[in-house]
PDB file of C-alpha atoms in Angstrom:
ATOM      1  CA  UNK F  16       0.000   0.000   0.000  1.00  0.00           C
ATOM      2  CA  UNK F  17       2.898   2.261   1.371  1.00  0.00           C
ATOM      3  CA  UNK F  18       4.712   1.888  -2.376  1.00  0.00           C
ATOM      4  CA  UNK F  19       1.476   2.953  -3.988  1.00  0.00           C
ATOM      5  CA  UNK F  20       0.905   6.059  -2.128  1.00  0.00           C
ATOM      6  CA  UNK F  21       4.618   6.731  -2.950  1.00  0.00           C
ATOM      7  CA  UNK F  22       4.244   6.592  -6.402  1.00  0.00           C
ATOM      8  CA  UNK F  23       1.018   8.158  -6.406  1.00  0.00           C
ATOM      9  CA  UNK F  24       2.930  11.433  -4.847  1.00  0.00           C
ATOM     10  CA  UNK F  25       5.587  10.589  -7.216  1.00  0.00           C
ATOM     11  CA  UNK F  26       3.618  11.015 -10.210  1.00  0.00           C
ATOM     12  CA  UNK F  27       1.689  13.897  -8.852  1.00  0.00           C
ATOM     13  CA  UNK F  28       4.750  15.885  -8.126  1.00  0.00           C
ATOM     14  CA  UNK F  29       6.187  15.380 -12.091  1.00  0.00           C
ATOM     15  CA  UNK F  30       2.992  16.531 -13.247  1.00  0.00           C
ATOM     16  CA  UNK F  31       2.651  19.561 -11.094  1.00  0.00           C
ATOM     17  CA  UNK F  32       6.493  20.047 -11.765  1.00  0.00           C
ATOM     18  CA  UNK F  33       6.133  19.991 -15.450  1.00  0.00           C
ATOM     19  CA  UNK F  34       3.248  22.407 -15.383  1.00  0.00           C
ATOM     20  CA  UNK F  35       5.149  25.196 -13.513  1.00  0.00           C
ATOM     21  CA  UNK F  36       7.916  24.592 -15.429  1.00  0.00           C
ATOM     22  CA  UNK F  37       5.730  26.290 -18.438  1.00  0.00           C
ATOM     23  CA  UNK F  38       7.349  26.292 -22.055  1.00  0.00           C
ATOM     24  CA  UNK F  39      10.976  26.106 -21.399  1.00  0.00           C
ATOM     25  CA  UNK F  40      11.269  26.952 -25.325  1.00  0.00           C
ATOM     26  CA  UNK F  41      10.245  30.538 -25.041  1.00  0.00           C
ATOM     27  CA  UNK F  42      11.848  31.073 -21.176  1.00  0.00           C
ATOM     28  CA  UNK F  43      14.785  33.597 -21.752  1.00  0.00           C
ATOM     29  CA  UNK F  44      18.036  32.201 -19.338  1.00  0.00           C
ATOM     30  CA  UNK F  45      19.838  35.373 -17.866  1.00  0.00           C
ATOM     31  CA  UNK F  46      21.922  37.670 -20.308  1.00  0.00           C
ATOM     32  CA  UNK F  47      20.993  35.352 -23.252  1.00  0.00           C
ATOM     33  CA  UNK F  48      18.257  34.462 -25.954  1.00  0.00           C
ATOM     34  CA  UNK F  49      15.780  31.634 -25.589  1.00  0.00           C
ATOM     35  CA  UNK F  50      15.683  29.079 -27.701  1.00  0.00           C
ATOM     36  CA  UNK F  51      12.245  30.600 -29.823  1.00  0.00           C
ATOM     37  CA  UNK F  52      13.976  33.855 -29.955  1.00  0.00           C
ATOM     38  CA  UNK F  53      17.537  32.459 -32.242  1.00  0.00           C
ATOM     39  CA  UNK F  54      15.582  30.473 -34.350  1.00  0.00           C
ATOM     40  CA  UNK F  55      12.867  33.375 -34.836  1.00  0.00           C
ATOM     41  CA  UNK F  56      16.475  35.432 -35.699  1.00  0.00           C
ATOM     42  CA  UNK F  57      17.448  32.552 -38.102  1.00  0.00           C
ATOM     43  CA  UNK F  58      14.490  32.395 -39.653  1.00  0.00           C
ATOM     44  CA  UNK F  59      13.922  36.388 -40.369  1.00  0.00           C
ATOM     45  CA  UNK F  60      17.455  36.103 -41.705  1.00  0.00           C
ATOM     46  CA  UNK F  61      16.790  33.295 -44.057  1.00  0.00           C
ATOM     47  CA  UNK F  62      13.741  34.754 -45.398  1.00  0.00           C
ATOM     48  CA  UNK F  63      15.477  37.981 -45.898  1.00  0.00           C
ATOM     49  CA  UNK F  64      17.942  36.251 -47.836  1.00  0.00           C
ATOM     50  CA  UNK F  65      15.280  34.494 -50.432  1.00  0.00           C
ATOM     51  CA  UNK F  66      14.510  36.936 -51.762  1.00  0.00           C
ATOM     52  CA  UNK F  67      15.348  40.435 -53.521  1.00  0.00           C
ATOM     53  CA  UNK F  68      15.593  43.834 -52.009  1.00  0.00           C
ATOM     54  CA  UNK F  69      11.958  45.371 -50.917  1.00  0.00           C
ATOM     55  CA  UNK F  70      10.427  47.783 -53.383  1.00  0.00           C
ATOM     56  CA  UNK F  71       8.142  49.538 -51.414  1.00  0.00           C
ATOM     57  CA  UNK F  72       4.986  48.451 -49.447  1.00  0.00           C
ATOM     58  CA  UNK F  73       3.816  45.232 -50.421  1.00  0.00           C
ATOM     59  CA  UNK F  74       0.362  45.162 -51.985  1.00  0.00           C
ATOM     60  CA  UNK F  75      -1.241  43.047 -49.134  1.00  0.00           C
ATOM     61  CA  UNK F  76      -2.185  44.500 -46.037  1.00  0.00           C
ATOM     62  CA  UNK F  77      -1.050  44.035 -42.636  1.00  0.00           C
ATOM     63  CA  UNK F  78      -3.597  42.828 -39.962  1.00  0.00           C
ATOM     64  CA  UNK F  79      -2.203  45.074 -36.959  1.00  0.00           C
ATOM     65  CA  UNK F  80      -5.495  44.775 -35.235  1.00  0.00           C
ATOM     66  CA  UNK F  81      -5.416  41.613 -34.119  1.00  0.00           C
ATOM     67  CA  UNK F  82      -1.961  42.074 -33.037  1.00  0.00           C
ATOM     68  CA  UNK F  83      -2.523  44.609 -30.979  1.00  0.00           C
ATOM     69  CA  UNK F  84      -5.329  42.832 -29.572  1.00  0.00           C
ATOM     70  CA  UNK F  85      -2.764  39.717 -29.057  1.00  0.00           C
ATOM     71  CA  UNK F  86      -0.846  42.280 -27.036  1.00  0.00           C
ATOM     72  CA  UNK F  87      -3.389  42.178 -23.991  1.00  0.00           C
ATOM     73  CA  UNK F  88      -3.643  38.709 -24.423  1.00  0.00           C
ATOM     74  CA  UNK F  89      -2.249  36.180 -21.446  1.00  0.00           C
ATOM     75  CA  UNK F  90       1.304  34.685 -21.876  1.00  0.00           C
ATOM     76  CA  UNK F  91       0.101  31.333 -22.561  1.00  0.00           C
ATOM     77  CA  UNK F  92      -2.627  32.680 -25.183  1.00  0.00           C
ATOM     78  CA  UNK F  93       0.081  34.414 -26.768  1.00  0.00           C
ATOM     79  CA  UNK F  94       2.222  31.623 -27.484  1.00  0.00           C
ATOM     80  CA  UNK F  95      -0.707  29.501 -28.727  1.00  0.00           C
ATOM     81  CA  UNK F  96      -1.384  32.596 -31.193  1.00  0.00           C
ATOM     82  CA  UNK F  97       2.646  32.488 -32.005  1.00  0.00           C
ATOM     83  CA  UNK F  98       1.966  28.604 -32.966  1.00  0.00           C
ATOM     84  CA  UNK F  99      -0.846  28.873 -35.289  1.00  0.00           C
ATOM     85  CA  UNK F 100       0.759  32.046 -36.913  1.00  0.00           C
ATOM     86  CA  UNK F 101       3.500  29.924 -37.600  1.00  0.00           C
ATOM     87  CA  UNK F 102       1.836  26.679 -38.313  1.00  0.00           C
ATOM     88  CA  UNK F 103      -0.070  29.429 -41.349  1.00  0.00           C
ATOM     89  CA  UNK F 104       3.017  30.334 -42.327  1.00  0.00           C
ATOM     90  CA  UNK F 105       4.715  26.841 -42.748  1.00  0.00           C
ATOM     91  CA  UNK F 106       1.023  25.774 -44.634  1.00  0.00           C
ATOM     92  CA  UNK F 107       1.741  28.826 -46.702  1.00  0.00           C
ATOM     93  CA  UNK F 108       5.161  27.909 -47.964  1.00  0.00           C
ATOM     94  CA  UNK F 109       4.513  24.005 -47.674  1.00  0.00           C
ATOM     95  CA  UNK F 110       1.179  23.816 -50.053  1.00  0.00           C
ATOM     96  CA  UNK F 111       2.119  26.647 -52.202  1.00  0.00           C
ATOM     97  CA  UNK F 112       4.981  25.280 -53.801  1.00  0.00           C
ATOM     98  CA  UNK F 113       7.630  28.199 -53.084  1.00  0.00           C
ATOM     99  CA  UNK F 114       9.888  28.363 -56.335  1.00  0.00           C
ATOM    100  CA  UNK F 115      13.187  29.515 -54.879  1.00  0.00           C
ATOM    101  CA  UNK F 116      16.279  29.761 -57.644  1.00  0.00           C
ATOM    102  CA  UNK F 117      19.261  28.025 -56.820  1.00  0.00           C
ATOM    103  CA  UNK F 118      21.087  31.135 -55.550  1.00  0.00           C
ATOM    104  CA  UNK F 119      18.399  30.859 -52.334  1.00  0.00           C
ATOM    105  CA  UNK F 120      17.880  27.349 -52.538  1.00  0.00           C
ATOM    106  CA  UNK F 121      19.771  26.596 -49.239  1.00  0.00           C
ATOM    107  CA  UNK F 122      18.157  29.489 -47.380  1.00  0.00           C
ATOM    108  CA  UNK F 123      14.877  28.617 -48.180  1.00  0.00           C
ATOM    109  CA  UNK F 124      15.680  24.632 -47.056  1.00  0.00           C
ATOM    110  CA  UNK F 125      17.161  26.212 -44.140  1.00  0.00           C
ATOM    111  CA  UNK F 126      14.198  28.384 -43.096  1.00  0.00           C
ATOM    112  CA  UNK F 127      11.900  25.976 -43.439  1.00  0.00           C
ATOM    113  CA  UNK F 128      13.458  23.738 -41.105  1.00  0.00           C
ATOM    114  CA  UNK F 129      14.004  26.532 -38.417  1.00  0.00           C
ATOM    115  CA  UNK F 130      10.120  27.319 -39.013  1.00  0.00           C
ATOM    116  CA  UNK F 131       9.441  23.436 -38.773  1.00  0.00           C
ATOM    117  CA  UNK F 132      11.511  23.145 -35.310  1.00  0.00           C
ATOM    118  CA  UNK F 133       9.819  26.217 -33.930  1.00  0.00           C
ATOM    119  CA  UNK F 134       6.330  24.953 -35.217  1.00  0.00           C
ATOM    120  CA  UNK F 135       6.972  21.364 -33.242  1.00  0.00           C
ATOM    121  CA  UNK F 136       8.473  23.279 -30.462  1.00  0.00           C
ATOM    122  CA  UNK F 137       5.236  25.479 -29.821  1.00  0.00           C
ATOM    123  CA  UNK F 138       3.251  23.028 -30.350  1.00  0.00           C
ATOM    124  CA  UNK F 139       4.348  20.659 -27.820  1.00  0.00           C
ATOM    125  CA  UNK F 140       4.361  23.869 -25.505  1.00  0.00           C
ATOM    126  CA  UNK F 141       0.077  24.465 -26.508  1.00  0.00           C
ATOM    127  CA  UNK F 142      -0.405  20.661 -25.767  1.00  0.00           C
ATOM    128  CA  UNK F 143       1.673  20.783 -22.444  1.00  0.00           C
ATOM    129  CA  UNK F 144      -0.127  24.257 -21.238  1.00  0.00           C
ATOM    130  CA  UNK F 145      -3.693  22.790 -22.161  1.00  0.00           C
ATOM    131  CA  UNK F 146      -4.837  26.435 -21.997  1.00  0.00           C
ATOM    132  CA  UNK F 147      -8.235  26.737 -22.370  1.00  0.00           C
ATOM    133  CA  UNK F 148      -8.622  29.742 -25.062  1.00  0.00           C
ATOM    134  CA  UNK F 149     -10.651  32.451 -24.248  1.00  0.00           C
ATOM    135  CA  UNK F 150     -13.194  33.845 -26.836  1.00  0.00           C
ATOM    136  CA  UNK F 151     -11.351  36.601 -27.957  1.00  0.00           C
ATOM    137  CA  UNK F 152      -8.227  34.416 -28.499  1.00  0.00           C
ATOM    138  CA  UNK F 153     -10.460  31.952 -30.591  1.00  0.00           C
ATOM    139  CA  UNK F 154     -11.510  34.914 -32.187  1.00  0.00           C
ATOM    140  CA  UNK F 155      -8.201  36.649 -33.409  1.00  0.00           C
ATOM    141  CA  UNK F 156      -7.048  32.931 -34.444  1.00  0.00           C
ATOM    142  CA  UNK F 157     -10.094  32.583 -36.936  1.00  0.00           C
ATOM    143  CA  UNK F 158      -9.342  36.310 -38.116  1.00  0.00           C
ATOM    144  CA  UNK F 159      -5.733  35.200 -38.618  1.00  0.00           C
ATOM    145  CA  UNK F 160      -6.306  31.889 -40.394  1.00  0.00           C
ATOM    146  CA  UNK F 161      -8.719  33.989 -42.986  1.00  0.00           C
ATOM    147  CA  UNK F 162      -6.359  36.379 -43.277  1.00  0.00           C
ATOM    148  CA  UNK F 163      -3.486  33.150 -44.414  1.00  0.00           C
ATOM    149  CA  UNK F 164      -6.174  31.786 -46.757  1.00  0.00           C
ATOM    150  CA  UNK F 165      -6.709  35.473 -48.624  1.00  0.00           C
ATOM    151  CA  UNK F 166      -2.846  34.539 -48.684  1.00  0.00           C
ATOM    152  CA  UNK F 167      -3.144  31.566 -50.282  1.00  0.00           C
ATOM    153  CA  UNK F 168      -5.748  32.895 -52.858  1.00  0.00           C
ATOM    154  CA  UNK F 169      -3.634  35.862 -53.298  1.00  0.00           C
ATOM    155  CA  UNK F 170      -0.822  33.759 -54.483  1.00  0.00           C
ATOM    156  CA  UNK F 171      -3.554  31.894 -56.771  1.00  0.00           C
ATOM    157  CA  UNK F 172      -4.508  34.654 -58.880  1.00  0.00           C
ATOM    158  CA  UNK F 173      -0.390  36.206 -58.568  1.00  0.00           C
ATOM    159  CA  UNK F 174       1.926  33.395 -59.184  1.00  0.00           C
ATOM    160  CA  UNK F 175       4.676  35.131 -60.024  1.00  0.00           C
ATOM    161  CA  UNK F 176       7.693  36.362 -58.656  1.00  0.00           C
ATOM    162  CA  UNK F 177       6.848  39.916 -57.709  1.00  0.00           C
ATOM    163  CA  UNK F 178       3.482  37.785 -55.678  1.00  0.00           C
ATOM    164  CA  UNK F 179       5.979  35.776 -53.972  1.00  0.00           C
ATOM    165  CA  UNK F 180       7.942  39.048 -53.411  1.00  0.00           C
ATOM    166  CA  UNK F 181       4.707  40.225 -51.675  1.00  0.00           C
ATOM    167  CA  UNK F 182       4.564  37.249 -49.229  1.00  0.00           C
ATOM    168  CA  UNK F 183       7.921  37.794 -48.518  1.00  0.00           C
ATOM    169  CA  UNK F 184       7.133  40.834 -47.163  1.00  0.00           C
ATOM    170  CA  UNK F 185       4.203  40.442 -45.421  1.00  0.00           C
ATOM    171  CA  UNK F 186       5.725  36.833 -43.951  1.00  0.00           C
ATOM    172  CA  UNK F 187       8.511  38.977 -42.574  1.00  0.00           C
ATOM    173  CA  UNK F 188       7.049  41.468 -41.118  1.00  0.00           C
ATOM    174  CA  UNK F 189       4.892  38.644 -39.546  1.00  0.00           C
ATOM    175  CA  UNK F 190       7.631  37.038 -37.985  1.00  0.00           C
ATOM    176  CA  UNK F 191       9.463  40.538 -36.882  1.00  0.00           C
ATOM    177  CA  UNK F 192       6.037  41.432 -34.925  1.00  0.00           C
ATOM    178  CA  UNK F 193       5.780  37.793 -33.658  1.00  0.00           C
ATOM    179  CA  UNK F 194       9.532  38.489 -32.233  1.00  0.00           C
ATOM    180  CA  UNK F 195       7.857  41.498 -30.567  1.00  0.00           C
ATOM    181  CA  UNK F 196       5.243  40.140 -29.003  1.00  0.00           C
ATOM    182  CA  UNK F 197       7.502  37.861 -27.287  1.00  0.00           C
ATOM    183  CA  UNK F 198       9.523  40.729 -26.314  1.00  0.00           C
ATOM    184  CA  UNK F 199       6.503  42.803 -24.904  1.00  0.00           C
ATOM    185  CA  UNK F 200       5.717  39.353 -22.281  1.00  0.00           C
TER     186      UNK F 200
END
């Protein structure tokens, strides 16, 4: 009975452990980056490097509302917005069939695996947290995955280069706000 009881309070103590422990991914150690915030560099880099220079504003708007509204949001809703945002973005480039030349080849192999490991990462974070999301979370996240199918569309009727130039930017500036709201926690 005794060896029960003790791994009963075993078991209840890695549970409650694991809990506070929270998403070690996005915890930043002291005087250094966390792990969410180098490969959210790398992959800003890498997608800065696929492509050409930016001419201008891109011809897609920006959805700065819900972000702002994300802002206000909880730490855990945050990072389960952070994971679908990426998840759309990894959909985006997965199903669209990026065209990269062979100059950007390896930085477009390369983000894609930095956006895959921070994709699994976060996701294994939402499961772990079991966050129940409130209704304006749920809301902003169906706002957000409209907005990434008007993307997908978008690229439908402008498959071309300057269209992909266009996702570039608006992916970017994604991920440089995304960086932010990590920051503002």
């Amino acid at each position: 009975m005794s060896s029960i009881s003790i791994w009963m309070c075993l078991v209840l103590t890695i549970c409650t452990w694991h809990k506070t422990i929270g998403c070690t991914w996005m915890k930043t150690p002291p005087r250094s980056p966390s792990m969410f915030q180098v490969f959210s560099n790398n992959t800003i880099t890498m997608l800065q490097k696929m492509g050409h220079t930016f001419s201008g504003e891109p011809h897609i708007t920006f959805p700065d509302k819900q972000y702002r509204q994300v802002d206000n949001l909880k730490a855990d809703e945050q990072i389960a917005f952070i994971s679908q945002t990426l998840n759309a973005i990894k959909k985006l480039y997965s199903s669209c069939k990026y065209e990269s030349t062979s100059s950007n080849q390896k930085a477009f192999d390369k983000f894609m695996n930095d956006l895959y490991r921070q994709t699994s990462e976060l996701d294994q974070c939402v499961k772990a947290m079991k966050t129940r999301l409130s209704k304006s979370v749920k809301r902003v996240n169906k706002k957000m995955s409209l907005y990434f199918k008007f993307l997908v569309n978008y690229l439908k009727l402008e498959y071309s280069a300057s269209g992909w130039e266009d996702i570039r930017s608006v992916v970017l500036a994604h991920l440089q706000r995304l960086d932010m709201t990590l920051s503002i926690q």
